Amino acid sequence: MITANQKKELIKKSKSVRKNSYSPYSNYKVGAALLAKSGKIYIGTNFENAAFGAGICAERVALGSAISAGEREFLAICVCGNSMVLPCGICRQTLSEFDDIEIICCDENGNEKQYMLSSILPHAFQKKQLNA
Ligand code: THU
């Protein structure tokens, strides 16, 4: 379990980076803050494209930034949208590459919910299946 202070920090950072979202097509701004076991927090926001399929979610931007910094172990990710938002299916699968983590969802009105990734993506496809 992450501490109350870590949670507070993740919520603050996800709300803050959300402001940088580039989402002119959906107008749905999402911010994500990912806490690595190292204690560092990696942020990401969604950015869209005129070719709609080329856009990317906030969660995968944050994870990509963490991976690029050499991180491989994570504790929690917080996601903040125009409304309460849970990671989409692709983001759930992407996050499931690593150990199970806490998922915190929040909005600008102070609402919060918390899940384990494994509870919102049961039976994920995992690397062990590649060798089965
Ligand atoms: N989006 C995210 O960034 N994360 C999610 O978990 C759900 C959806 C983005 C993608 C797109 O830019 C916008 O929200 C509307 O779908």
Tab-separated table of C-alpha atoms and ligand atoms in Angstrom:
chain	number	residue	atom	x	y	z
A	1	MET	CA	0.000	0.000	0.000
A	2	ILE	CA	1.266	3.471	-0.768
A	3	THR	CA	1.220	6.077	1.991
A	4	ALA	CA	-1.360	8.836	2.314
A	5	ASN	CA	1.332	11.367	1.377
A	6	GLN	CA	2.352	9.446	-1.752
A	7	LYS	CA	-1.301	9.279	-2.776
A	8	LYS	CA	-1.742	13.011	-2.198
A	9	GLU	CA	1.313	13.738	-4.336
A	10	LEU	CA	0.120	11.485	-7.165
A	11	ILE	CA	-3.291	13.149	-7.176
A	12	LYS	CA	-1.696	16.608	-7.221
A	13	LYS	CA	0.672	15.729	-10.075
A	14	SER	CA	-1.980	14.014	-12.220
A	15	LYS	CA	-4.225	17.075	-11.910
A	16	SER	CA	-1.382	19.405	-12.717
A	17	VAL	CA	-0.130	17.610	-15.858
A	18	ARG	CA	-3.719	17.235	-17.067
A	19	LYS	CA	-3.651	20.955	-17.833
A	20	ASN	CA	-1.068	20.263	-20.581
A	21	SER	CA	-3.270	17.728	-22.357
A	22	TYR	CA	-3.414	18.202	-26.131
A	23	SER	CA	-6.925	16.977	-26.841
A	24	PRO	CA	-8.570	19.290	-29.413
A	25	TYR	CA	-10.738	16.490	-30.840
A	26	SER	CA	-12.274	14.949	-27.739
A	27	ASN	CA	-11.747	17.840	-25.339
A	28	TYR	CA	-11.182	15.103	-22.777
A	29	LYS	CA	-8.093	16.009	-20.767
A	30	VAL	CA	-6.338	13.256	-18.849
A	31	GLY	CA	-3.333	13.425	-16.545
A	32	ALA	CA	-1.439	10.478	-15.113
A	33	ALA	CA	1.204	10.229	-12.401
A	34	LEU	CA	3.069	6.953	-11.973
A	35	LEU	CA	5.009	6.149	-8.803
A	36	ALA	CA	8.033	3.892	-9.302
A	37	LYS	CA	9.521	1.794	-6.487
A	38	SER	CA	12.530	4.124	-6.660
A	39	GLY	CA	10.256	6.821	-5.220
A	40	LYS	CA	10.284	8.873	-8.416
A	41	ILE	CA	7.039	10.014	-10.015
A	42	TYR	CA	6.606	10.071	-13.799
A	43	ILE	CA	3.892	12.151	-15.384
A	44	GLY	CA	2.032	11.910	-18.664
A	45	THR	CA	-0.892	13.462	-20.467
A	46	ASN	CA	-2.941	12.358	-23.440
A	47	PHE	CA	-2.172	13.887	-26.795
A	48	GLU	CA	-4.339	13.511	-29.855
A	49	ASN	CA	-3.778	13.654	-33.593
A	50	ALA	CA	-5.772	14.588	-36.699
A	51	ALA	CA	-5.372	10.917	-37.635
A	52	PHE	CA	-7.382	9.878	-34.566
A	53	GLY	CA	-5.757	6.480	-34.078
A	54	ALA	CA	-2.352	8.122	-33.660
A	55	GLY	CA	-3.289	9.669	-30.318
A	56	ILE	CA	-2.092	8.177	-27.038
A	57	CYS	CA	-3.423	7.977	-23.477
A	58	ALA	CA	-1.882	9.727	-20.479
A	59	GLU	CA	-1.086	6.442	-18.716
A	60	ARG	CA	1.085	5.111	-21.542
A	61	VAL	CA	2.897	8.427	-21.858
A	62	ALA	CA	3.764	8.289	-18.134
A	63	LEU	CA	4.824	4.650	-18.377
A	64	GLY	CA	6.955	5.351	-21.456
A	65	SER	CA	8.702	8.153	-19.644
A	66	ALA	CA	9.428	5.881	-16.662
A	67	ILE	CA	10.686	3.058	-18.882
A	68	SER	CA	12.927	5.495	-20.739
A	69	ALA	CA	14.437	6.507	-17.396
A	70	GLY	CA	15.246	2.851	-16.702
A	71	GLU	CA	12.399	2.078	-14.277
A	72	ARG	CA	10.861	-1.402	-14.285
A	73	GLU	CA	9.134	-1.600	-10.902
A	74	PHE	CA	6.062	0.393	-9.972
A	75	LEU	CA	3.748	0.911	-7.012
A	76	ALA	CA	0.807	3.001	-8.191
A	77	ILE	CA	-0.620	5.186	-10.927
A	78	CYS	CA	-3.116	8.001	-10.495
A	79	VAL	CA	-5.349	9.060	-13.382
A	80	CYS	CA	-7.393	12.244	-13.501
A	81	GLY	CA	-9.832	13.094	-16.288
A	82	ASN	CA	-12.696	15.500	-17.013
A	83	SER	CA	-14.597	12.937	-14.967
A	84	MET	CA	-13.503	9.886	-12.967
A	85	VAL	CA	-11.658	7.693	-15.437
A	86	LEU	CA	-10.238	4.206	-15.236
A	87	PRO	CA	-7.409	3.242	-17.597
A	88	CYS	CA	-8.691	2.023	-20.971
A	89	GLY	CA	-8.198	-1.594	-22.010
A	90	ILE	CA	-4.958	-0.956	-23.884
A	91	CYS	CA	-3.487	0.929	-20.900
A	92	ARG	CA	-4.535	-1.839	-18.501
A	93	GLN	CA	-2.746	-4.385	-20.658
A	94	THR	CA	0.312	-2.133	-21.016
A	95	LEU	CA	0.552	-1.607	-17.250
A	96	SER	CA	0.088	-5.345	-16.621
A	97	GLU	CA	3.490	-6.052	-18.172
A	98	PHE	CA	4.937	-5.319	-14.730
A	99	ASP	CA	3.927	-6.298	-11.167
A	100	ASP	CA	0.408	-5.552	-9.953
A	101	ILE	CA	-0.060	-1.897	-8.933
A	102	GLU	CA	-2.608	0.319	-7.263
A	103	ILE	CA	-4.779	2.397	-9.582
A	104	ILE	CA	-6.134	5.648	-8.186
A	105	CYS	CA	-8.802	7.502	-10.146
A	106	CYS	CA	-9.767	11.026	-9.328
A	107	ASP	CA	-11.490	14.101	-10.709
A	108	GLU	CA	-11.303	17.834	-10.131
A	109	ASN	CA	-14.170	17.676	-7.599
A	110	GLY	CA	-12.254	15.686	-5.005
A	111	ASN	CA	-13.762	12.303	-5.869
A	112	GLU	CA	-11.399	9.345	-5.601
A	113	LYS	CA	-11.505	5.602	-6.109
A	114	GLN	CA	-8.841	2.967	-5.759
A	115	TYR	CA	-8.420	-0.455	-7.346
A	116	MET	CA	-5.740	-3.037	-7.915
A	117	LEU	CA	-4.823	-3.402	-11.579
A	118	SER	CA	-5.410	-7.169	-11.351
A	119	SER	CA	-9.014	-6.533	-10.263
A	120	ILE	CA	-9.796	-4.408	-13.307
A	121	LEU	CA	-7.878	-6.642	-15.732
A	122	PRO	CA	-8.360	-10.227	-14.630
A	123	HIS	CA	-6.763	-12.913	-16.815
A	124	ALA	CA	-4.354	-10.486	-18.493
A	125	PHE	CA	-2.211	-11.861	-21.257
A	126	GLN	CA	1.220	-12.271	-19.681
A	127	LYS	CA	4.739	-12.952	-20.879
A	128	LYS	CA	4.743	-16.448	-19.349
A	129	GLN	CA	2.128	-17.419	-21.938
A	130	LEU	CA	4.581	-16.717	-24.744
A	131	ASN	CA	6.682	-19.660	-23.552
A	132	ALA	CA	3.833	-22.010	-22.727
B	1	THU	N1	-7.743	8.754	-22.487
B	1	THU	C1	-6.670	8.656	-21.650
B	1	THU	O1	-5.699	9.419	-21.764
B	1	THU	N2	-6.689	7.694	-20.694
B	1	THU	C2	-7.721	6.827	-20.477
B	1	THU	O2	-7.619	5.955	-19.633
B	1	THU	C3	-8.961	6.991	-21.242
B	1	THU	C4	-8.892	7.878	-22.418
B	1	THU	C5	-7.734	9.793	-23.524
B	1	THU	C6	-7.594	9.290	-24.910
B	1	THU	C7	-8.246	10.397	-25.706
B	1	THU	O3	-7.273	11.405	-25.975
B	1	THU	C8	-9.285	10.971	-24.765
B	1	THU	O4	-8.948	10.510	-23.471
B	1	THU	C9	-10.706	10.560	-25.091
B	1	THU	O5	-10.806	9.192	-25.238
